[in-house]
Amino acid sequence: MQVQVLTLFPDMFPGPLQSSIVGRAMAGGLLELGVVDIRDHAHDNYRSVDDYQFGGGAGMVMKPEPVFEATEAAMAKLGSDAPVVLTSPQGRRLDQGMVYELAQMPALVIICGHYQGVDERVAEHLATHVVSIGDYVLSGGELPAMVLVEALCRLLPGAVGSSNSVEGDSITTGLLQHPLYTRPSIYRDWSVPDVLLSGNHAEIERWRRRQSLLRTFRNRPDLLQSAPLQPSDVAFLHANGYVKE
Ligand code: ADE
């Protein structure tokens, strides 16, 4: 997959992306990450990329021309059908479904928003996706871009050691992941649940499923509305106080 990130802070890249799974994917050629300085597409000698907002109000707005032209230059390299993601707290909240959709594409452009925001014509006429990584405001879209690249990279075939570890991922199943334990079986008087040491695989699977259900019910009840639940799951949840809305 080829990803071009457009940013006012190119020094922030590759940053943490050079470590771990993404770093390996880049070294192995599964992921190519290009970084474009939006300022290189400014029109004046001051390399201006922002301006006051029409209508008044605090905060500067990213000008459309450098963003459009940087994106068009990136698309000339990647192909005109590459999706264009604009990071913004005003966007649709990123979830694993959106990550799957974007991971199918051979190429992607990510525009990192900054300042008070980006001229709305970018969202209206250039971006195919406006994406927020959560209900909080960061100073810029660079970390959200890294979050998106990291999440995408896990889904590229061959990037994660065993595809099992992607398929069982929290959220991929529609539920939060069950608890995990490793050796030692007793640490500071806290022992691993007996069932995990029993060797009874059917019982282990049942325990894990129930733990996932309980955890999701307690921490993210919103996910239960759309999770694929078996009648036995619903019965278990009801027995533990869950009432479907
Ligand atoms: N830019 C600032 N905050 C953001 C957020 N939560 N998601 C995406 N981009 C952002």
PDB file of C-alpha atoms and ligand atoms in Angstrom:
ATOM      1  CA  MET A   1       0.000   0.000   0.000  1.00  0.00           C
ATOM      2  CA  GLN A   2       1.234   3.479  -0.812  1.00  0.00           C
ATOM      3  CA  VAL A   3       0.357   6.274   1.589  1.00  0.00           C
ATOM      4  CA  GLN A   4       1.169   9.938   1.075  1.00  0.00           C
ATOM      5  CA  VAL A   5       0.802  12.098   4.180  1.00  0.00           C
ATOM      6  CA  LEU A   6       0.422  15.843   3.665  1.00  0.00           C
ATOM      7  CA  THR A   7       1.448  17.862   6.678  1.00  0.00           C
ATOM      8  CA  LEU A   8       2.777  21.190   7.916  1.00  0.00           C
ATOM      9  CA  PHE A   9       5.093  19.215  10.232  1.00  0.00           C
ATOM     10  CA  PRO A  10       6.949  16.700   8.048  1.00  0.00           C
ATOM     11  CA  ASP A  11       9.611  16.255  10.765  1.00  0.00           C
ATOM     12  CA  MET A  12       7.057  14.370  12.851  1.00  0.00           C
ATOM     13  CA  PHE A  13       7.233  11.479  10.346  1.00  0.00           C
ATOM     14  CA  PRO A  14       7.955   8.604  10.304  1.00  0.00           C
ATOM     15  CA  GLY A  15       8.345   9.092  14.081  1.00  0.00           C
ATOM     16  CA  PRO A  16       6.821   6.140  15.908  1.00  0.00           C
ATOM     17  CA  LEU A  17       5.868   4.532  12.596  1.00  0.00           C
ATOM     18  CA  GLN A  18       9.454   3.407  12.110  1.00  0.00           C
ATOM     19  CA  SER A  19       9.139   0.934  14.986  1.00  0.00           C
ATOM     20  CA  SER A  20       7.386  -2.394  15.383  1.00  0.00           C
ATOM     21  CA  ILE A  21       4.940  -3.752  12.805  1.00  0.00           C
ATOM     22  CA  VAL A  22       4.713  -0.626  10.635  1.00  0.00           C
ATOM     23  CA  GLY A  23       8.494  -0.269  10.581  1.00  0.00           C
ATOM     24  CA  ARG A  24       8.836  -3.870   9.437  1.00  0.00           C
ATOM     25  CA  ALA A  25       6.106  -3.427   6.828  1.00  0.00           C
ATOM     26  CA  MET A  26       7.953  -0.409   5.427  1.00  0.00           C
ATOM     27  CA  ALA A  27      11.310  -2.186   5.456  1.00  0.00           C
ATOM     28  CA  GLY A  28       9.708  -5.168   3.704  1.00  0.00           C
ATOM     29  CA  GLY A  29       8.023  -3.026   1.043  1.00  0.00           C
ATOM     30  CA  LEU A  30       4.432  -3.806   2.145  1.00  0.00           C
ATOM     31  CA  LEU A  31       3.889  -0.171   3.003  1.00  0.00           C
ATOM     32  CA  GLU A  32       5.413   2.862   1.308  1.00  0.00           C
ATOM     33  CA  LEU A  33       5.060   6.070   3.262  1.00  0.00           C
ATOM     34  CA  GLY A  34       5.650   9.391   1.509  1.00  0.00           C
ATOM     35  CA  VAL A  35       5.566  12.673   3.423  1.00  0.00           C
ATOM     36  CA  VAL A  36       4.784  15.968   1.691  1.00  0.00           C
ATOM     37  CA  ASP A  37       5.338  19.385   3.257  1.00  0.00           C
ATOM     38  CA  ILE A  38       2.182  21.369   2.450  1.00  0.00           C
ATOM     39  CA  ARG A  39       4.270  24.527   2.787  1.00  0.00           C
ATOM     40  CA  ASP A  40       6.166  23.535  -0.377  1.00  0.00           C
ATOM     41  CA  HIS A  41       2.916  24.291  -2.220  1.00  0.00           C
ATOM     42  CA  ALA A  42       2.433  27.782  -0.755  1.00  0.00           C
ATOM     43  CA  HIS A  43       2.046  30.591  -3.274  1.00  0.00           C
ATOM     44  CA  ASP A  44       3.989  33.467  -1.716  1.00  0.00           C
ATOM     45  CA  ASN A  45       7.517  34.186  -0.568  1.00  0.00           C
ATOM     46  CA  TYR A  46       6.442  33.863   3.071  1.00  0.00           C
ATOM     47  CA  ARG A  47       5.271  30.298   2.346  1.00  0.00           C
ATOM     48  CA  SER A  48       1.897  31.171   3.919  1.00  0.00           C
ATOM     49  CA  VAL A  49      -0.429  28.289   4.513  1.00  0.00           C
ATOM     50  CA  ASP A  50      -3.012  29.873   6.790  1.00  0.00           C
ATOM     51  CA  ASP A  51      -5.128  32.997   7.024  1.00  0.00           C
ATOM     52  CA  TYR A  52      -7.809  34.691   9.150  1.00  0.00           C
ATOM     53  CA  GLN A  53     -11.297  33.303   8.905  1.00  0.00           C
ATOM     54  CA  PHE A  54     -14.045  35.036   6.984  1.00  0.00           C
ATOM     55  CA  GLY A  55     -16.759  36.205   9.334  1.00  0.00           C
ATOM     56  CA  GLY A  56     -14.296  36.869  12.147  1.00  0.00           C
ATOM     57  CA  GLY A  57     -13.307  34.734  15.094  1.00  0.00           C
ATOM     58  CA  ALA A  58     -10.196  33.480  16.819  1.00  0.00           C
ATOM     59  CA  GLY A  59      -7.815  31.072  15.176  1.00  0.00           C
ATOM     60  CA  MET A  60      -6.258  30.682  11.763  1.00  0.00           C
ATOM     61  CA  VAL A  61      -7.592  28.540   8.939  1.00  0.00           C
ATOM     62  CA  MET A  62      -5.526  26.461   6.513  1.00  0.00           C
ATOM     63  CA  LYS A  63      -5.770  27.989   3.039  1.00  0.00           C
ATOM     64  CA  PRO A  64      -7.219  25.847   0.258  1.00  0.00           C
ATOM     65  CA  GLU A  65      -4.642  26.401  -2.515  1.00  0.00           C
ATOM     66  CA  PRO A  66      -1.596  24.680  -0.922  1.00  0.00           C
ATOM     67  CA  VAL A  67      -3.746  21.778   0.305  1.00  0.00           C
ATOM     68  CA  PHE A  68      -5.437  21.233  -3.078  1.00  0.00           C
ATOM     69  CA  GLU A  69      -2.183  21.483  -4.979  1.00  0.00           C
ATOM     70  CA  ALA A  70      -0.219  19.233  -2.611  1.00  0.00           C
ATOM     71  CA  THR A  71      -3.014  16.651  -2.835  1.00  0.00           C
ATOM     72  CA  GLU A  72      -3.204  16.844  -6.611  1.00  0.00           C
ATOM     73  CA  ALA A  73       0.577  16.368  -6.846  1.00  0.00           C
ATOM     74  CA  ALA A  74       0.316  13.316  -4.546  1.00  0.00           C
ATOM     75  CA  MET A  75      -2.527  11.887  -6.619  1.00  0.00           C
ATOM     76  CA  ALA A  76      -0.553  12.348  -9.801  1.00  0.00           C
ATOM     77  CA  LYS A  77       1.907   9.856  -8.254  1.00  0.00           C
ATOM     78  CA  LEU A  78      -0.627   7.485  -6.694  1.00  0.00           C
ATOM     79  CA  GLY A  79      -3.518   7.491  -9.152  1.00  0.00           C
ATOM     80  CA  SER A  80      -6.593   9.654  -9.233  1.00  0.00           C
ATOM     81  CA  ASP A  81      -8.836   7.086  -7.546  1.00  0.00           C
ATOM     82  CA  ALA A  82      -6.848   7.052  -4.297  1.00  0.00           C
ATOM     83  CA  PRO A  83      -9.111   7.994  -1.377  1.00  0.00           C
ATOM     84  CA  VAL A  84      -8.271  11.294   0.288  1.00  0.00           C
ATOM     85  CA  VAL A  85      -8.667  11.350   4.065  1.00  0.00           C
ATOM     86  CA  LEU A  86      -8.818  14.654   5.913  1.00  0.00           C
ATOM     87  CA  THR A  87      -8.199  14.312   9.659  1.00  0.00           C
ATOM     88  CA  SER A  88     -10.540  16.479  11.678  1.00  0.00           C
ATOM     89  CA  PRO A  89     -12.401  16.333  14.986  1.00  0.00           C
ATOM     90  CA  GLN A  90     -15.469  17.192  12.863  1.00  0.00           C
ATOM     91  CA  GLY A  91     -15.183  13.954  10.892  1.00  0.00           C
ATOM     92  CA  ARG A  92     -16.769  10.517  11.107  1.00  0.00           C
ATOM     93  CA  ARG A  93     -15.285   8.591  13.997  1.00  0.00           C
ATOM     94  CA  LEU A  94     -12.697   6.042  12.898  1.00  0.00           C
ATOM     95  CA  ASP A  95     -13.664   2.450  13.550  1.00  0.00           C
ATOM     96  CA  GLN A  96     -12.419  -0.942  12.434  1.00  0.00           C
ATOM     97  CA  GLY A  97     -15.007  -1.049   9.618  1.00  0.00           C
ATOM     98  CA  MET A  98     -13.586   2.132   8.098  1.00  0.00           C
ATOM     99  CA  VAL A  99     -10.051   0.789   8.551  1.00  0.00           C
ATOM    100  CA  TYR A 100     -11.043  -2.384   6.643  1.00  0.00           C
ATOM    101  CA  GLU A 101     -12.591  -0.357   3.846  1.00  0.00           C
ATOM    102  CA  LEU A 102      -9.474   1.811   3.437  1.00  0.00           C
ATOM    103  CA  ALA A 103      -7.096  -1.162   3.756  1.00  0.00           C
ATOM    104  CA  GLN A 104      -8.539  -2.589   0.512  1.00  0.00           C
ATOM    105  CA  MET A 105      -7.173   0.372  -1.442  1.00  0.00           C
ATOM    106  CA  PRO A 106      -3.729   0.246  -3.049  1.00  0.00           C
ATOM    107  CA  ALA A 107      -3.051   3.892  -2.262  1.00  0.00           C
ATOM    108  CA  LEU A 108      -4.218   6.598   0.109  1.00  0.00           C
ATOM    109  CA  VAL A 109      -3.652  10.307   0.713  1.00  0.00           C
ATOM    110  CA  ILE A 110      -3.964  11.661   4.250  1.00  0.00           C
ATOM    111  CA  ILE A 111      -4.221  15.415   4.818  1.00  0.00           C
ATOM    112  CA  CYS A 112      -3.316  16.453   8.358  1.00  0.00           C
ATOM    113  CA  GLY A 113      -5.462  19.362   9.421  1.00  0.00           C
ATOM    114  CA  HIS A 114      -4.078  22.059  11.711  1.00  0.00           C
ATOM    115  CA  TYR A 115      -4.800  25.362  13.411  1.00  0.00           C
ATOM    116  CA  GLN A 116      -8.469  26.097  13.987  1.00  0.00           C
ATOM    117  CA  GLY A 117      -9.306  24.010  10.938  1.00  0.00           C
ATOM    118  CA  VAL A 118      -9.054  23.698   7.172  1.00  0.00           C
ATOM    119  CA  ASP A 119     -10.977  25.747   4.604  1.00  0.00           C
ATOM    120  CA  GLU A 120     -14.274  23.868   4.164  1.00  0.00           C
ATOM    121  CA  ARG A 121     -13.774  23.503   0.401  1.00  0.00           C
ATOM    122  CA  VAL A 122     -11.165  20.836   1.156  1.00  0.00           C
ATOM    123  CA  ALA A 123     -13.757  18.672   2.935  1.00  0.00           C
ATOM    124  CA  GLU A 124     -16.400  19.457   0.303  1.00  0.00           C
ATOM    125  CA  HIS A 125     -14.484  19.080  -2.942  1.00  0.00           C
ATOM    126  CA  LEU A 126     -11.256  17.194  -2.255  1.00  0.00           C
ATOM    127  CA  ALA A 127     -11.529  14.768   0.665  1.00  0.00           C
ATOM    128  CA  THR A 128     -13.387  11.496   0.164  1.00  0.00           C
ATOM    129  CA  HIS A 129     -13.348  10.824   3.931  1.00  0.00           C
ATOM    130  CA  VAL A 130     -13.239  13.234   6.872  1.00  0.00           C
ATOM    131  CA  VAL A 131     -12.043  11.188   9.829  1.00  0.00           C
ATOM    132  CA  SER A 132     -11.854  11.832  13.567  1.00  0.00           C
ATOM    133  CA  ILE A 133      -9.977   9.436  15.836  1.00  0.00           C
ATOM    134  CA  GLY A 134     -12.172  10.212  18.841  1.00  0.00           C
ATOM    135  CA  ASP A 135     -14.133  12.773  20.766  1.00  0.00           C
ATOM    136  CA  TYR A 136     -11.268  14.951  21.900  1.00  0.00           C
ATOM    137  CA  VAL A 137      -9.329  17.724  20.199  1.00  0.00           C
ATOM    138  CA  LEU A 138      -5.640  17.506  19.333  1.00  0.00           C
ATOM    139  CA  SER A 139      -3.567  20.396  17.997  1.00  0.00           C
ATOM    140  CA  GLY A 140      -3.037  18.716  14.679  1.00  0.00           C
ATOM    141  CA  GLY A 141      -3.868  15.766  12.481  1.00  0.00           C
ATOM    142  CA  GLU A 142      -0.390  14.198  12.519  1.00  0.00           C
ATOM    143  CA  LEU A 143      -1.046  11.785  15.381  1.00  0.00           C
ATOM    144  CA  PRO A 144      -4.458  10.858  13.923  1.00  0.00           C
ATOM    145  CA  ALA A 145      -2.715  10.154  10.578  1.00  0.00           C
ATOM    146  CA  MET A 146      -0.247   7.883  12.376  1.00  0.00           C
ATOM    147  CA  VAL A 147      -3.082   6.121  14.180  1.00  0.00           C
ATOM    148  CA  LEU A 148      -4.788   5.474  10.849  1.00  0.00           C
ATOM    149  CA  VAL A 149      -1.587   4.213   9.174  1.00  0.00           C
ATOM    150  CA  GLU A 150      -0.857   1.905  12.119  1.00  0.00           C
ATOM    151  CA  ALA A 151      -4.394   0.469  12.068  1.00  0.00           C
ATOM    152  CA  LEU A 152      -4.303   0.018   8.260  1.00  0.00           C
ATOM    153  CA  CYS A 153      -0.909  -1.614   8.327  1.00  0.00           C
ATOM    154  CA  ARG A 154      -2.078  -4.435  10.641  1.00  0.00           C
ATOM    155  CA  LEU A 155      -4.541  -5.467   7.937  1.00  0.00           C
ATOM    156  CA  LEU A 156      -2.062  -5.629   5.065  1.00  0.00           C
ATOM    157  CA  PRO A 157      -1.499  -9.291   4.205  1.00  0.00           C
ATOM    158  CA  GLY A 158       1.812 -10.398   5.731  1.00  0.00           C
ATOM    159  CA  ALA A 159       2.272  -7.408   8.046  1.00  0.00           C
ATOM    160  CA  VAL A 160       1.240  -9.207  11.248  1.00  0.00           C
ATOM    161  CA  GLY A 161       2.927 -12.556  11.958  1.00  0.00           C
ATOM    162  CA  SER A 162      -0.127 -14.789  12.137  1.00  0.00           C
ATOM    163  CA  SER A 163      -3.425 -13.699  10.610  1.00  0.00           C
ATOM    164  CA  ASN A 164      -5.100 -15.250  13.682  1.00  0.00           C
ATOM    165  CA  SER A 165      -3.837 -12.395  15.776  1.00  0.00           C
ATOM    166  CA  VAL A 166      -5.642  -9.935  13.501  1.00  0.00           C
ATOM    167  CA  GLU A 167      -8.870 -11.952  13.250  1.00  0.00           C
ATOM    168  CA  GLY A 168      -9.176 -12.255  17.030  1.00  0.00           C
ATOM    169  CA  ASP A 169      -8.426  -8.556  17.554  1.00  0.00           C
ATOM    170  CA  SER A 170     -10.619  -6.652  19.906  1.00  0.00           C
ATOM    171  CA  ILE A 171     -13.467  -4.948  17.979  1.00  0.00           C
ATOM    172  CA  THR A 172     -12.855  -7.006  14.805  1.00  0.00           C
ATOM    173  CA  THR A 173     -15.253  -9.547  16.320  1.00  0.00           C
ATOM    174  CA  GLY A 174     -17.705  -6.770  17.252  1.00  0.00           C
ATOM    175  CA  LEU A 175     -16.870  -7.307  20.931  1.00  0.00           C
ATOM    176  CA  LEU A 176     -13.989  -6.371  23.202  1.00  0.00           C
ATOM    177  CA  GLN A 177     -11.293  -8.994  23.562  1.00  0.00           C
ATOM    178  CA  HIS A 178     -11.335 -11.496  26.433  1.00  0.00           C
ATOM    179  CA  PRO A 179      -8.610 -11.269  29.136  1.00  0.00           C
ATOM    180  CA  LEU A 180      -5.197 -12.722  28.265  1.00  0.00           C
ATOM    181  CA  TYR A 181      -2.740 -14.430  30.603  1.00  0.00           C
ATOM    182  CA  THR A 182       0.732 -15.874  30.268  1.00  0.00           C
ATOM    183  CA  ARG A 183       3.239 -17.518  32.628  1.00  0.00           C
ATOM    184  CA  PRO A 184       3.701 -17.608  35.557  1.00  0.00           C
ATOM    185  CA  SER A 185       0.348 -19.180  36.426  1.00  0.00           C
ATOM    186  CA  ILE A 186       0.564 -17.640  39.919  1.00  0.00           C
ATOM    187  CA  TYR A 187       2.007 -14.156  40.347  1.00  0.00           C
ATOM    188  CA  ARG A 188       1.886 -12.445  43.769  1.00  0.00           C
ATOM    189  CA  ASP A 189      -0.949 -14.723  44.868  1.00  0.00           C
ATOM    190  CA  TRP A 190      -2.993 -13.895  41.780  1.00  0.00           C
ATOM    191  CA  SER A 191      -3.654 -17.017  39.792  1.00  0.00           C
ATOM    192  CA  VAL A 192      -4.713 -17.465  36.217  1.00  0.00           C
ATOM    193  CA  PRO A 193      -8.347 -18.676  35.928  1.00  0.00           C
ATOM    194  CA  ASP A 194      -8.378 -22.485  36.300  1.00  0.00           C
ATOM    195  CA  VAL A 195     -10.298 -23.019  33.090  1.00  0.00           C
ATOM    196  CA  LEU A 196      -7.360 -21.723  31.020  1.00  0.00           C
ATOM    197  CA  LEU A 197      -5.125 -24.435  32.501  1.00  0.00           C
ATOM    198  CA  SER A 198      -7.726 -27.189  32.094  1.00  0.00           C
ATOM    199  CA  GLY A 199      -6.878 -28.167  28.528  1.00  0.00           C
ATOM    200  CA  ASN A 200     -10.629 -28.290  27.797  1.00  0.00           C
ATOM    201  CA  HIS A 201     -10.837 -26.240  24.603  1.00  0.00           C
ATOM    202  CA  ALA A 202     -14.625 -26.070  24.432  1.00  0.00           C
ATOM    203  CA  GLU A 203     -14.761 -24.755  28.004  1.00  0.00           C
ATOM    204  CA  ILE A 204     -11.972 -22.283  27.290  1.00  0.00           C
ATOM    205  CA  GLU A 205     -13.801 -20.935  24.233  1.00  0.00           C
ATOM    206  CA  ARG A 206     -17.023 -20.600  26.258  1.00  0.00           C
ATOM    207  CA  TRP A 207     -15.216 -18.760  29.047  1.00  0.00           C
ATOM    208  CA  ARG A 208     -13.519 -16.419  26.579  1.00  0.00           C
ATOM    209  CA  ARG A 209     -16.776 -15.638  24.811  1.00  0.00           C
ATOM    210  CA  ARG A 210     -18.478 -14.868  28.109  1.00  0.00           C
ATOM    211  CA  GLN A 211     -15.618 -12.678  29.273  1.00  0.00           C
ATOM    212  CA  SER A 212     -15.802 -10.747  25.974  1.00  0.00           C
ATOM    213  CA  LEU A 213     -19.539 -10.297  26.421  1.00  0.00           C
ATOM    214  CA  LEU A 214     -19.225  -9.107  30.032  1.00  0.00           C
ATOM    215  CA  ARG A 215     -16.398  -6.733  29.230  1.00  0.00           C
ATOM    216  CA  THR A 216     -18.267  -5.251  26.298  1.00  0.00           C
ATOM    217  CA  PHE A 217     -21.415  -4.896  28.389  1.00  0.00           C
ATOM    218  CA  ARG A 218     -19.503  -3.090  31.162  1.00  0.00           C
ATOM    219  CA  ASN A 219     -17.139  -0.908  29.115  1.00  0.00           C
ATOM    220  CA  ARG A 220     -18.769  -0.449  25.696  1.00  0.00           C
ATOM    221  CA  PRO A 221     -22.479  -1.326  25.865  1.00  0.00           C
ATOM    222  CA  ASP A 222     -22.974   0.656  22.617  1.00  0.00           C
ATOM    223  CA  LEU A 223     -21.124  -2.104  20.733  1.00  0.00           C
ATOM    224  CA  LEU A 224     -23.689  -4.714  21.792  1.00  0.00           C
ATOM    225  CA  GLN A 225     -26.330  -2.999  19.629  1.00  0.00           C
ATOM    226  CA  SER A 226     -24.556  -4.097  16.453  1.00  0.00           C
ATOM    227  CA  ALA A 227     -22.458  -7.079  17.594  1.00  0.00           C
ATOM    228  CA  PRO A 228     -23.407 -10.425  16.008  1.00  0.00           C
ATOM    229  CA  LEU A 229     -24.858 -12.225  19.063  1.00  0.00           C
ATOM    230  CA  GLN A 230     -25.982 -15.862  19.340  1.00  0.00           C
ATOM    231  CA  PRO A 231     -29.131 -16.667  21.355  1.00  0.00           C
ATOM    232  CA  SER A 232     -26.819 -18.173  24.016  1.00  0.00           C
ATOM    233  CA  ASP A 233     -24.932 -14.842  24.201  1.00  0.00           C
ATOM    234  CA  VAL A 234     -28.178 -12.916  24.683  1.00  0.00           C
ATOM    235  CA  ALA A 235     -29.320 -15.344  27.377  1.00  0.00           C
ATOM    236  CA  PHE A 236     -25.982 -14.996  29.178  1.00  0.00           C
ATOM    237  CA  LEU A 237     -26.115 -11.200  28.980  1.00  0.00           C
ATOM    238  CA  HIS A 238     -29.707 -11.126  30.267  1.00  0.00           C
ATOM    239  CA  ALA A 239     -28.700 -13.309  33.197  1.00  0.00           C
ATOM    240  CA  ASN A 240     -26.059 -10.648  33.949  1.00  0.00           C
ATOM    241  CA  GLY A 241     -28.365  -7.665  33.843  1.00  0.00           C
ATOM    242  CA  TYR A 242     -28.280  -6.627  30.182  1.00  0.00           C
ATOM    243  CA  VAL A 243     -31.527  -5.268  28.757  1.00  0.00           C
ATOM    244  CA  LYS A 244     -31.596  -4.653  24.985  1.00  0.00           C
ATOM    245  CA  GLU A 245     -32.925  -1.187  24.093  1.00  0.00           C
TER     246      GLU A 245
HETATM  247  N1  ADE B   1      -7.362  16.902  14.711  1.00  0.00           N
HETATM  248  C1  ADE B   1      -7.503  17.388  15.967  1.00  0.00           C
HETATM  249  N2  ADE B   1      -8.184  16.538  16.744  1.00  0.00           N
HETATM  250  C2  ADE B   1      -8.485  15.464  15.965  1.00  0.00           C
HETATM  251  C3  ADE B   1      -9.185  14.256  16.186  1.00  0.00           C
HETATM  252  N3  ADE B   1      -9.725  13.962  17.365  1.00  0.00           N
HETATM  253  N4  ADE B   1      -9.292  13.397  15.163  1.00  0.00           N
HETATM  254  C4  ADE B   1      -8.770  13.698  13.956  1.00  0.00           C
HETATM  255  N5  ADE B   1      -8.108  14.818  13.685  1.00  0.00           N
HETATM  256  C5  ADE B   1      -7.961  15.700  14.678  1.00  0.00           C
END
